[in-house]
């Protein structure tokens, strides 16, 4: 029996005060990841600070035509929100490609960003893992690494970030709003998650005493030409081997603006400005898509069991961009899953 304390936060300021006063405490939202980690003895918070009653559950339009999404909006509510369905269907589609309906009902936006890797060894406390126990070694590099990363890896860790929602948020250029003892600040989505480097135990640039309050989406939602393509071992209820969020703004068959992000391949959603720049101004065809895929995957490095992800990712990028260009996204949309 491992004892832990429990307290409920009354407002955001109280949540920040409580976490700053107790470095061994953790926030709990939907609990769909944290409770599992506690059951597996991977995480041992001395106290849980329940944030589920904080007023962070609304989706509001911003003055510049974007949206502000509260950190406690459940994943299902967000996927089926009329403004998301209409203006950001890429986000809706990515959320619905993840987990199960029951999990999506519980899971929060903030928790989804902070969910931890699904590397097998991270959950197996009998094995060395630098992310779980810094300095102990990485069991995946020479072990079973089928689900691990091919981009942005280090000698210390080759884990992936498992979220689907985050891949769409990266492509949409979202901003993460947070509050902490020093006040509020905004973090560009591209800067929120980290690469493992020599400190793989730190997943993000959120300070331990900060709380995520909201995600902001800019006005451009790419609602006409987008695709979220998720390749996985089972058709549902499985994490991505490779996923692609593709979004295009087309004018007369040419690409005016392009966004391309990969999931399942790195410690964070993988984007490269150079790949998107290579698409801009080009005719939306196979040659342009292949060139962008080559640039995005240029530094990819496979390990014993996951080298297949490199060619899988290349084909998935080409397919997702083709679907986006033709306006026929094939992945789940909120219109087909109810
Ligand atoms: C079987 C299974 C399958 C799944 N499949 C997928 C999948 O295919 N794709 C996918 O994307 N996800 C998948 N998930 C993951 C799921 O989406 C996450 O578990 C969920 O989004 C986490 O949200 P939560 O609110 O439950 O977080 P919690 O478990 O409550 O918290 C997770 C972490 O976030 C912290 N936290 C939560 N909210 C905040 C906040 N506002 N500010 C600061 N810290 C906070 C907590 O302290 C904790 O460290 C799956 C989960 C399970 C169990
Ligand atoms: S890849 Fe990262 S999470 Fe997996 S065993 Fe190695 S250090 Fe741990």
Short mmCIF file of N, CA and C in Angstrom, two decimals, residues 46-221:
data_model
loop_
_atom_site.label_atom_id
_atom_site.label_comp_id
_atom_site.label_asym_id
_atom_site.label_seq_id
_atom_site.Cartn_x
_atom_site.Cartn_y
_atom_site.Cartn_z
N UNK A 46 3.36 12.40 -3.80
CA UNK A 46 3.01 12.33 -2.39
C UNK A 46 1.59 12.87 -2.17
N UNK A 47 1.14 13.73 -3.14
CA UNK A 47 -0.18 14.32 -2.99
C UNK A 47 -0.76 14.61 -4.37
N UNK A 48 -2.04 14.35 -4.52
CA UNK A 48 -2.71 14.71 -5.78
C UNK A 48 -3.52 15.98 -5.55
N UNK A 49 -3.35 16.93 -6.43
CA UNK A 49 -4.15 18.17 -6.37
C UNK A 49 -5.18 18.09 -7.49
N UNK A 50 -6.41 17.89 -7.08
CA UNK A 50 -7.51 17.70 -8.03
C UNK A 50 -7.91 19.04 -8.64
N UNK A 51 -7.73 19.14 -9.99
CA UNK A 51 -8.06 20.42 -10.65
C UNK A 51 -9.36 20.33 -11.45
N UNK A 52 -10.07 19.23 -11.30
CA UNK A 52 -11.21 18.99 -12.20
C UNK A 52 -12.36 20.00 -12.04
N UNK A 53 -12.39 20.70 -10.90
CA UNK A 53 -13.50 21.67 -10.72
C UNK A 53 -13.12 23.10 -11.10
N UNK A 54 -11.92 23.29 -11.61
CA UNK A 54 -11.52 24.65 -12.00
C UNK A 54 -12.30 25.10 -13.24
N UNK A 55 -12.55 26.39 -13.36
CA UNK A 55 -13.35 26.88 -14.49
C UNK A 55 -12.55 26.99 -15.79
N UNK A 56 -12.07 25.85 -16.28
CA UNK A 56 -11.23 25.83 -17.49
C UNK A 56 -11.86 24.89 -18.52
N UNK A 57 -13.19 24.99 -18.66
CA UNK A 57 -13.89 24.00 -19.49
C UNK A 57 -14.64 24.61 -20.67
N UNK A 58 -14.25 25.82 -21.05
CA UNK A 58 -15.00 26.45 -22.15
C UNK A 58 -14.13 26.59 -23.41
N UNK A 59 -14.82 26.71 -24.53
CA UNK A 59 -14.17 27.00 -25.81
C UNK A 59 -14.70 28.37 -26.23
N UNK A 60 -13.80 29.35 -26.34
CA UNK A 60 -14.26 30.71 -26.63
C UNK A 60 -13.55 31.28 -27.85
N UNK A 61 -14.28 32.12 -28.58
CA UNK A 61 -13.66 32.79 -29.73
C UNK A 61 -12.77 33.92 -29.24
N UNK A 62 -11.63 34.10 -29.88
CA UNK A 62 -10.72 35.19 -29.50
C UNK A 62 -10.94 36.39 -30.42
N UNK A 63 -10.43 37.53 -30.00
CA UNK A 63 -10.67 38.77 -30.76
C UNK A 63 -10.10 38.68 -32.18
N UNK A 64 -9.02 37.90 -32.37
CA UNK A 64 -8.40 37.85 -33.71
C UNK A 64 -9.01 36.77 -34.61
N UNK A 65 -10.10 36.12 -34.14
CA UNK A 65 -10.76 35.11 -34.99
C UNK A 65 -10.31 33.69 -34.71
N UNK A 66 -9.49 33.49 -33.69
CA UNK A 66 -9.09 32.14 -33.31
C UNK A 66 -9.97 31.60 -32.20
N UNK A 67 -9.49 30.56 -31.52
CA UNK A 67 -10.24 29.96 -30.41
C UNK A 67 -9.33 29.77 -29.21
N UNK A 68 -9.93 29.91 -28.01
CA UNK A 68 -9.21 29.62 -26.78
C UNK A 68 -9.93 28.44 -26.12
N UNK A 69 -9.18 27.37 -25.91
CA UNK A 69 -9.75 26.12 -25.40
C UNK A 69 -9.27 25.90 -23.97
N UNK A 70 -10.17 25.81 -23.02
CA UNK A 70 -9.80 25.59 -21.63
C UNK A 70 -9.08 24.25 -21.44
N UNK A 71 -8.12 24.22 -20.52
CA UNK A 71 -7.29 23.03 -20.32
C UNK A 71 -8.09 21.83 -19.82
N UNK A 72 -9.27 22.06 -19.29
CA UNK A 72 -10.05 20.93 -18.76
C UNK A 72 -11.20 20.52 -19.67
N UNK A 73 -11.24 21.04 -20.88
CA UNK A 73 -12.26 20.58 -21.83
C UNK A 73 -11.97 19.10 -22.13
N UNK A 74 -12.96 18.23 -21.94
CA UNK A 74 -12.71 16.82 -22.25
C UNK A 74 -12.42 16.61 -23.74
N UNK A 75 -11.58 15.65 -24.06
CA UNK A 75 -11.20 15.40 -25.45
C UNK A 75 -12.43 15.19 -26.34
N UNK A 76 -13.45 14.46 -25.86
CA UNK A 76 -14.65 14.22 -26.69
C UNK A 76 -15.38 15.51 -26.96
N UNK A 77 -15.58 16.31 -25.91
CA UNK A 77 -16.31 17.57 -26.10
C UNK A 77 -15.61 18.45 -27.13
N UNK A 78 -14.29 18.42 -27.10
CA UNK A 78 -13.54 19.25 -28.04
C UNK A 78 -13.72 18.74 -29.47
N UNK A 79 -13.60 17.42 -29.64
CA UNK A 79 -13.72 16.85 -30.99
C UNK A 79 -15.08 17.14 -31.60
N UNK A 80 -16.13 17.16 -30.77
CA UNK A 80 -17.49 17.36 -31.29
C UNK A 80 -17.97 18.81 -31.16
N UNK A 81 -17.10 19.70 -30.71
CA UNK A 81 -17.53 21.09 -30.57
C UNK A 81 -17.82 21.67 -31.96
N UNK A 82 -18.96 22.33 -32.14
CA UNK A 82 -19.31 22.83 -33.49
C UNK A 82 -18.24 23.73 -34.12
N UNK A 83 -17.58 24.57 -33.31
CA UNK A 83 -16.56 25.45 -33.89
C UNK A 83 -15.32 24.68 -34.33
N UNK A 84 -15.02 23.60 -33.60
CA UNK A 84 -13.87 22.77 -33.98
C UNK A 84 -14.24 21.96 -35.23
N UNK A 85 -15.42 21.37 -35.23
CA UNK A 85 -15.85 20.59 -36.40
C UNK A 85 -15.85 21.46 -37.66
N UNK A 86 -16.31 22.69 -37.51
CA UNK A 86 -16.45 23.53 -38.68
C UNK A 86 -15.12 24.15 -39.13
N UNK A 87 -14.33 24.62 -38.15
CA UNK A 87 -13.16 25.42 -38.52
C UNK A 87 -11.83 24.71 -38.37
N UNK A 88 -11.78 23.67 -37.51
CA UNK A 88 -10.51 22.96 -37.29
C UNK A 88 -10.74 21.44 -37.34
N UNK A 89 -11.31 20.93 -38.45
CA UNK A 89 -11.63 19.49 -38.51
C UNK A 89 -10.38 18.59 -38.38
N UNK A 90 -9.21 19.15 -38.70
CA UNK A 90 -7.97 18.38 -38.51
C UNK A 90 -7.80 18.00 -37.04
N UNK A 91 -8.11 18.92 -36.15
CA UNK A 91 -7.98 18.67 -34.71
C UNK A 91 -9.02 17.64 -34.27
N UNK A 92 -10.23 17.81 -34.74
CA UNK A 92 -11.30 16.88 -34.42
C UNK A 92 -10.90 15.46 -34.84
N UNK A 93 -10.42 15.35 -36.06
CA UNK A 93 -10.05 14.06 -36.63
C UNK A 93 -8.90 13.40 -35.83
N UNK A 94 -7.92 14.21 -35.44
CA UNK A 94 -6.78 13.66 -34.68
C UNK A 94 -7.24 13.17 -33.31
N UNK A 95 -8.09 13.93 -32.64
CA UNK A 95 -8.55 13.51 -31.31
C UNK A 95 -9.30 12.18 -31.42
N UNK A 96 -10.16 12.08 -32.44
CA UNK A 96 -10.99 10.87 -32.57
C UNK A 96 -10.19 9.65 -33.02
N UNK A 97 -8.96 9.87 -33.48
CA UNK A 97 -8.10 8.74 -33.83
C UNK A 97 -7.42 8.16 -32.59
N UNK A 98 -7.58 8.82 -31.44
CA UNK A 98 -6.88 8.39 -30.23
C UNK A 98 -7.77 7.67 -29.24
N UNK A 99 -7.18 6.72 -28.53
CA UNK A 99 -7.81 6.06 -27.37
C UNK A 99 -9.18 5.47 -27.73
N UNK A 100 -10.13 5.55 -26.79
CA UNK A 100 -11.49 5.02 -27.01
C UNK A 100 -12.47 6.12 -26.59
N UNK A 101 -13.73 5.94 -26.93
CA UNK A 101 -14.72 6.96 -26.57
C UNK A 101 -14.73 7.20 -25.05
N UNK A 102 -14.66 6.09 -24.28
CA UNK A 102 -14.70 6.22 -22.81
C UNK A 102 -13.51 7.03 -22.30
N UNK A 103 -12.31 6.73 -22.84
CA UNK A 103 -11.12 7.48 -22.41
C UNK A 103 -11.20 8.93 -22.83
N UNK A 104 -11.70 9.15 -24.05
CA UNK A 104 -11.80 10.54 -24.53
C UNK A 104 -12.80 11.35 -23.70
N UNK A 105 -13.80 10.67 -23.14
CA UNK A 105 -14.76 11.37 -22.27
C UNK A 105 -14.09 11.86 -21.00
N UNK A 106 -13.10 11.13 -20.51
CA UNK A 106 -12.41 11.48 -19.26
C UNK A 106 -11.20 12.39 -19.50
N UNK A 107 -10.48 12.13 -20.58
CA UNK A 107 -9.19 12.80 -20.81
C UNK A 107 -9.36 14.30 -21.05
N UNK A 108 -8.49 15.09 -20.46
CA UNK A 108 -8.56 16.55 -20.63
C UNK A 108 -7.52 17.01 -21.66
N UNK A 109 -7.72 18.22 -22.14
CA UNK A 109 -6.76 18.81 -23.10
C UNK A 109 -5.37 18.92 -22.47
N UNK A 110 -5.30 19.49 -21.25
CA UNK A 110 -4.00 19.67 -20.59
C UNK A 110 -3.32 18.33 -20.33
N UNK A 111 -4.10 17.34 -19.87
CA UNK A 111 -3.54 16.01 -19.59
C UNK A 111 -3.02 15.34 -20.85
N UNK A 112 -3.70 15.58 -21.97
CA UNK A 112 -3.26 14.97 -23.22
C UNK A 112 -1.87 15.47 -23.59
N UNK A 113 -1.61 16.75 -23.39
CA UNK A 113 -0.28 17.31 -23.70
C UNK A 113 0.80 16.67 -22.83
N UNK A 114 0.40 16.36 -21.58
CA UNK A 114 1.40 15.91 -20.60
C UNK A 114 1.40 14.40 -20.39
N UNK A 115 0.64 13.67 -21.21
CA UNK A 115 0.69 12.21 -21.09
C UNK A 115 2.10 11.74 -21.37
N UNK A 116 2.51 10.65 -20.73
CA UNK A 116 3.90 10.22 -20.84
C UNK A 116 4.06 9.14 -21.90
N UNK A 117 5.29 8.86 -22.24
CA UNK A 117 5.57 7.94 -23.34
C UNK A 117 4.98 6.55 -23.10
N UNK A 118 4.79 5.81 -24.17
CA UNK A 118 4.32 4.42 -24.06
C UNK A 118 5.47 3.44 -24.29
N UNK A 119 6.71 3.89 -24.20
CA UNK A 119 7.85 2.98 -24.30
C UNK A 119 7.66 1.85 -23.28
N UNK A 120 7.80 0.61 -23.75
CA UNK A 120 7.53 -0.56 -22.90
C UNK A 120 8.34 -0.53 -21.61
N UNK A 121 9.59 -0.11 -21.72
CA UNK A 121 10.49 -0.18 -20.57
C UNK A 121 10.22 0.91 -19.53
N UNK A 122 9.62 1.98 -19.98
CA UNK A 122 9.25 3.05 -19.04
C UNK A 122 8.25 2.51 -18.02
N UNK A 123 7.38 1.62 -18.48
CA UNK A 123 6.35 1.07 -17.59
C UNK A 123 6.83 -0.17 -16.84
N UNK A 124 8.00 -0.72 -17.23
CA UNK A 124 8.49 -1.95 -16.60
C UNK A 124 9.58 -1.57 -15.59
N UNK A 125 9.20 -1.48 -14.34
CA UNK A 125 10.14 -0.96 -13.32
C UNK A 125 11.29 -1.93 -13.02
N UNK A 126 11.25 -3.12 -13.62
CA UNK A 126 12.36 -4.06 -13.40
C UNK A 126 13.51 -3.78 -14.37
N UNK A 127 13.32 -2.85 -15.31
CA UNK A 127 14.36 -2.60 -16.33
C UNK A 127 14.93 -1.18 -16.19
N UNK A 128 16.19 -0.99 -16.66
CA UNK A 128 16.75 0.37 -16.65
C UNK A 128 15.99 1.28 -17.61
N UNK A 129 15.82 2.52 -17.23
CA UNK A 129 15.15 3.51 -18.09
C UNK A 129 15.54 4.90 -17.61
N UNK A 130 16.26 5.63 -18.46
CA UNK A 130 16.71 6.98 -18.10
C UNK A 130 15.58 7.96 -17.86
N UNK A 131 14.46 7.73 -18.50
CA UNK A 131 13.34 8.66 -18.31
C UNK A 131 12.71 8.44 -16.94
N UNK A 132 12.59 7.19 -16.54
CA UNK A 132 11.98 6.87 -15.23
C UNK A 132 12.99 7.07 -14.11
N UNK A 133 14.24 6.64 -14.37
CA UNK A 133 15.27 6.71 -13.34
C UNK A 133 16.56 7.24 -13.99
N UNK A 134 16.75 8.56 -13.98
CA UNK A 134 17.90 9.15 -14.69
C UNK A 134 19.22 8.47 -14.32
N UNK A 135 20.01 8.19 -15.38
CA UNK A 135 21.32 7.59 -15.16
C UNK A 135 21.31 6.06 -15.14
N UNK A 136 20.13 5.44 -15.22
CA UNK A 136 20.08 3.97 -15.13
C UNK A 136 20.34 3.29 -16.46
N UNK A 137 20.23 4.02 -17.59
CA UNK A 137 20.44 3.43 -18.91
C UNK A 137 19.14 3.38 -19.69
N UNK A 138 19.28 3.03 -20.97
CA UNK A 138 18.09 2.94 -21.83
C UNK A 138 17.95 1.51 -22.33
N UNK A 139 16.89 0.83 -21.94
CA UNK A 139 16.70 -0.57 -22.35
C UNK A 139 16.22 -0.69 -23.78
N UNK A 140 15.65 0.39 -24.32
CA UNK A 140 15.03 0.29 -25.64
C UNK A 140 16.04 0.31 -26.78
N UNK A 141 17.17 1.00 -26.57
CA UNK A 141 18.11 1.18 -27.68
C UNK A 141 18.56 -0.18 -28.24
N UNK A 142 18.87 -1.12 -27.36
CA UNK A 142 19.24 -2.46 -27.84
C UNK A 142 18.15 -3.48 -27.53
N UNK A 143 16.97 -3.01 -27.22
CA UNK A 143 15.87 -3.93 -26.85
C UNK A 143 14.78 -3.94 -27.90
N UNK A 144 13.55 -4.12 -27.42
CA UNK A 144 12.41 -4.13 -28.35
C UNK A 144 12.00 -2.67 -28.58
N UNK A 145 12.30 -2.18 -29.78
CA UNK A 145 12.10 -0.74 -30.01
C UNK A 145 11.16 -0.46 -31.18
N UNK A 146 10.27 -1.40 -31.47
CA UNK A 146 9.32 -1.25 -32.59
C UNK A 146 8.52 0.05 -32.50
N UNK A 147 8.13 0.44 -31.28
CA UNK A 147 7.30 1.64 -31.13
C UNK A 147 8.11 2.91 -30.89
N UNK A 148 9.42 2.80 -30.92
CA UNK A 148 10.23 3.96 -30.51
C UNK A 148 10.54 4.91 -31.66
N UNK A 149 11.34 5.92 -31.34
CA UNK A 149 11.53 7.05 -32.27
C UNK A 149 12.57 6.78 -33.35
N UNK A 150 12.42 7.51 -34.45
CA UNK A 150 13.41 7.47 -35.54
C UNK A 150 14.00 8.87 -35.81
N UNK A 151 13.47 9.86 -35.12
CA UNK A 151 13.94 11.24 -35.33
C UNK A 151 14.18 11.91 -33.97
N UNK A 152 15.22 12.73 -33.90
CA UNK A 152 15.47 13.51 -32.69
C UNK A 152 15.86 12.67 -31.48
N UNK A 153 16.35 11.47 -31.70
CA UNK A 153 16.71 10.59 -30.58
C UNK A 153 18.06 11.02 -29.97
N UNK A 154 18.36 10.47 -28.80
CA UNK A 154 19.69 10.71 -28.21
C UNK A 154 20.23 9.39 -27.69
N UNK A 155 21.47 9.40 -27.23
CA UNK A 155 22.04 8.17 -26.68
C UNK A 155 21.38 7.80 -25.35
N UNK A 156 20.62 8.75 -24.80
CA UNK A 156 19.99 8.50 -23.50
C UNK A 156 18.56 7.98 -23.63
N UNK A 157 17.88 8.27 -24.73
CA UNK A 157 16.45 7.92 -24.84
C UNK A 157 15.97 8.00 -26.28
N UNK A 158 15.14 7.00 -26.66
CA UNK A 158 14.56 7.00 -28.02
C UNK A 158 13.03 6.88 -27.93
N UNK A 159 12.46 7.46 -26.87
CA UNK A 159 11.01 7.37 -26.68
C UNK A 159 10.26 8.30 -27.63
N UNK A 160 8.99 7.98 -27.86
CA UNK A 160 8.13 8.88 -28.63
C UNK A 160 7.10 9.52 -27.71
N UNK A 161 6.56 10.65 -28.16
CA UNK A 161 5.39 11.23 -27.49
C UNK A 161 4.17 10.59 -28.14
N UNK A 162 3.23 10.04 -27.33
CA UNK A 162 2.19 9.21 -27.94
C UNK A 162 0.92 9.92 -28.39
N UNK A 163 0.83 11.22 -28.18
CA UNK A 163 -0.45 11.91 -28.45
C UNK A 163 -0.78 12.04 -29.93
N UNK A 164 -2.06 11.92 -30.25
CA UNK A 164 -2.56 12.28 -31.59
C UNK A 164 -2.94 13.76 -31.62
N UNK A 165 -3.67 14.20 -30.59
CA UNK A 165 -4.14 15.57 -30.55
C UNK A 165 -2.99 16.56 -30.74
N UNK A 166 -1.85 16.27 -30.10
CA UNK A 166 -0.71 17.20 -30.15
C UNK A 166 -0.14 17.34 -31.56
N UNK A 167 -0.27 16.30 -32.38
CA UNK A 167 0.27 16.38 -33.75
C UNK A 167 -0.53 17.42 -34.54
N UNK A 168 -1.86 17.40 -34.34
CA UNK A 168 -2.70 18.40 -35.01
C UNK A 168 -2.44 19.80 -34.43
N UNK A 169 -2.28 19.89 -33.12
CA UNK A 169 -2.03 21.21 -32.51
C UNK A 169 -0.70 21.79 -33.00
N UNK A 170 0.29 20.91 -33.21
CA UNK A 170 1.57 21.38 -33.75
C UNK A 170 1.38 21.93 -35.16
N UNK A 171 0.65 21.18 -35.99
CA UNK A 171 0.44 21.62 -37.38
C UNK A 171 -0.35 22.92 -37.42
N UNK A 172 -1.25 23.11 -36.47
CA UNK A 172 -2.09 24.31 -36.47
C UNK A 172 -1.41 25.51 -35.82
N UNK A 173 -0.17 25.33 -35.36
CA UNK A 173 0.57 26.44 -34.71
C UNK A 173 -0.12 26.96 -33.47
N UNK A 174 -0.56 26.06 -32.60
CA UNK A 174 -1.25 26.45 -31.38
C UNK A 174 -0.28 27.11 -30.39
N UNK A 175 -0.86 27.73 -29.37
CA UNK A 175 -0.08 28.32 -28.27
C UNK A 175 -0.61 27.74 -26.96
N UNK A 176 0.29 27.44 -26.03
CA UNK A 176 -0.11 26.90 -24.73
C UNK A 176 -0.04 28.01 -23.69
N UNK A 177 -1.16 28.26 -23.01
CA UNK A 177 -1.17 29.28 -21.95
C UNK A 177 -1.01 28.59 -20.60
N UNK A 178 -0.11 29.12 -19.78
CA UNK A 178 0.16 28.50 -18.48
C UNK A 178 0.20 29.57 -17.40
N UNK A 179 0.01 29.13 -16.15
CA UNK A 179 0.11 30.05 -15.01
C UNK A 179 1.02 29.40 -13.97
N UNK A 180 1.81 30.24 -13.30
CA UNK A 180 2.72 29.74 -12.27
C UNK A 180 2.95 30.80 -11.22
N UNK A 181 3.84 30.53 -10.27
CA UNK A 181 4.08 31.50 -9.19
C UNK A 181 4.53 32.87 -9.72
N UNK A 182 5.18 32.89 -10.89
CA UNK A 182 5.64 34.18 -11.43
C UNK A 182 4.60 34.84 -12.33
N UNK A 183 3.42 34.26 -12.43
CA UNK A 183 2.36 34.84 -13.28
C UNK A 183 2.04 33.96 -14.47
N UNK A 184 1.46 34.59 -15.50
CA UNK A 184 1.04 33.82 -16.68
C UNK A 184 2.07 33.98 -17.79
N UNK A 185 2.15 32.96 -18.66
CA UNK A 185 2.99 33.11 -19.85
C UNK A 185 2.42 32.22 -20.96
N UNK A 186 2.85 32.49 -22.19
CA UNK A 186 2.40 31.71 -23.34
C UNK A 186 3.60 31.00 -23.94
N UNK A 187 3.41 29.73 -24.33
CA UNK A 187 4.50 28.95 -24.91
C UNK A 187 4.05 28.50 -26.31
N UNK A 188 4.86 28.77 -27.33
CA UNK A 188 4.54 28.27 -28.67
C UNK A 188 4.49 26.75 -28.61
N UNK A 189 3.54 26.16 -29.34
CA UNK A 189 3.41 24.71 -29.25
C UNK A 189 4.72 24.01 -29.64
N UNK A 190 5.41 24.57 -30.63
CA UNK A 190 6.67 23.96 -31.09
C UNK A 190 7.72 23.93 -29.99
N UNK A 191 7.60 24.83 -29.01
CA UNK A 191 8.58 24.89 -27.91
C UNK A 191 8.09 24.20 -26.65
N UNK A 192 6.91 23.64 -26.68
CA UNK A 192 6.34 23.07 -25.44
C UNK A 192 6.99 21.72 -25.09
N UNK A 193 6.99 20.79 -26.05
CA UNK A 193 7.63 19.48 -25.78
C UNK A 193 9.12 19.56 -26.13
N UNK A 194 9.92 18.73 -25.46
CA UNK A 194 11.38 18.77 -25.65
C UNK A 194 11.87 17.51 -26.37
N UNK A 195 13.05 17.59 -26.93
CA UNK A 195 13.73 16.37 -27.38
C UNK A 195 14.45 15.79 -26.17
N UNK A 196 14.77 14.48 -26.18
CA UNK A 196 15.29 13.86 -24.94
C UNK A 196 16.67 14.35 -24.53
N UNK A 197 17.56 14.59 -25.49
CA UNK A 197 18.92 15.03 -25.15
C UNK A 197 19.50 14.19 -24.02
N UNK A 198 20.17 14.86 -23.08
CA UNK A 198 20.72 14.10 -21.95
C UNK A 198 19.86 14.25 -20.70
N UNK A 199 18.62 14.73 -20.88
CA UNK A 199 17.70 14.83 -19.73
C UNK A 199 16.30 14.32 -20.13
N UNK A 200 16.22 13.04 -20.51
CA UNK A 200 14.93 12.53 -21.02
C UNK A 200 13.84 12.47 -19.96
N UNK A 201 14.21 12.64 -18.69
CA UNK A 201 13.19 12.64 -17.64
C UNK A 201 12.30 13.88 -17.71
N UNK A 202 12.76 14.90 -18.46
CA UNK A 202 11.98 16.14 -18.59
C UNK A 202 11.30 16.14 -19.97
N UNK A 203 9.99 15.99 -19.97
CA UNK A 203 9.27 15.87 -21.24
C UNK A 203 8.98 17.21 -21.90
N UNK A 204 8.76 18.25 -21.08
CA UNK A 204 8.28 19.52 -21.63
C UNK A 204 9.00 20.71 -20.98
N UNK A 205 8.72 21.89 -21.50
CA UNK A 205 9.28 23.11 -20.91
C UNK A 205 8.34 23.76 -19.91
N UNK A 206 7.31 23.03 -19.48
CA UNK A 206 6.44 23.51 -18.41
C UNK A 206 7.18 23.31 -17.09
N UNK A 207 7.22 24.36 -16.25
CA UNK A 207 7.89 24.19 -14.95
C UNK A 207 7.01 23.32 -14.04
N UNK A 208 7.63 22.59 -13.11
CA UNK A 208 6.83 21.72 -12.23
C UNK A 208 5.79 22.48 -11.41
N UNK A 209 5.99 23.79 -11.24
CA UNK A 209 5.04 24.57 -10.45
C UNK A 209 4.01 25.31 -11.31
N UNK A 210 3.97 24.99 -12.61
CA UNK A 210 3.03 25.68 -13.50
C UNK A 210 1.85 24.78 -13.85
N UNK A 211 0.72 25.42 -14.15
CA UNK A 211 -0.48 24.70 -14.59
C UNK A 211 -0.83 25.18 -16.00
N UNK A 212 -1.25 24.26 -16.85
CA UNK A 212 -1.75 24.65 -18.18
C UNK A 212 -3.17 25.17 -17.98
N UNK A 213 -3.45 26.34 -18.52
CA UNK A 213 -4.80 26.90 -18.37
C UNK A 213 -5.60 26.82 -19.68
N UNK A 214 -4.92 26.95 -20.82
CA UNK A 214 -5.65 26.97 -22.09
C UNK A 214 -4.73 26.70 -23.28
N UNK A 215 -5.36 26.34 -24.39
CA UNK A 215 -4.66 26.24 -25.68
C UNK A 215 -5.32 27.25 -26.60
N UNK A 216 -4.51 28.00 -27.33
CA UNK A 216 -5.09 28.96 -28.26
C UNK A 216 -4.80 28.54 -29.70
N UNK A 217 -5.83 28.59 -30.53
CA UNK A 217 -5.67 28.29 -31.95
C UNK A 217 -5.72 29.59 -32.75
N UNK A 218 -4.79 29.76 -33.69
CA UNK A 218 -4.86 30.95 -34.55
C UNK A 218 -6.04 30.80 -35.52
N UNK A 219 -6.40 31.89 -36.22
CA UNK A 219 -7.60 31.83 -37.07
C UNK A 219 -7.55 30.77 -38.18
N UNK A 220 -6.38 30.57 -38.79
CA UNK A 220 -6.35 29.68 -39.96
C UNK A 220 -6.50 28.21 -39.55
N UNK A 221 -7.61 27.58 -39.98
CA UNK A 221 -7.90 26.20 -39.56
C UNK A 221 -7.74 25.17 -40.65
#
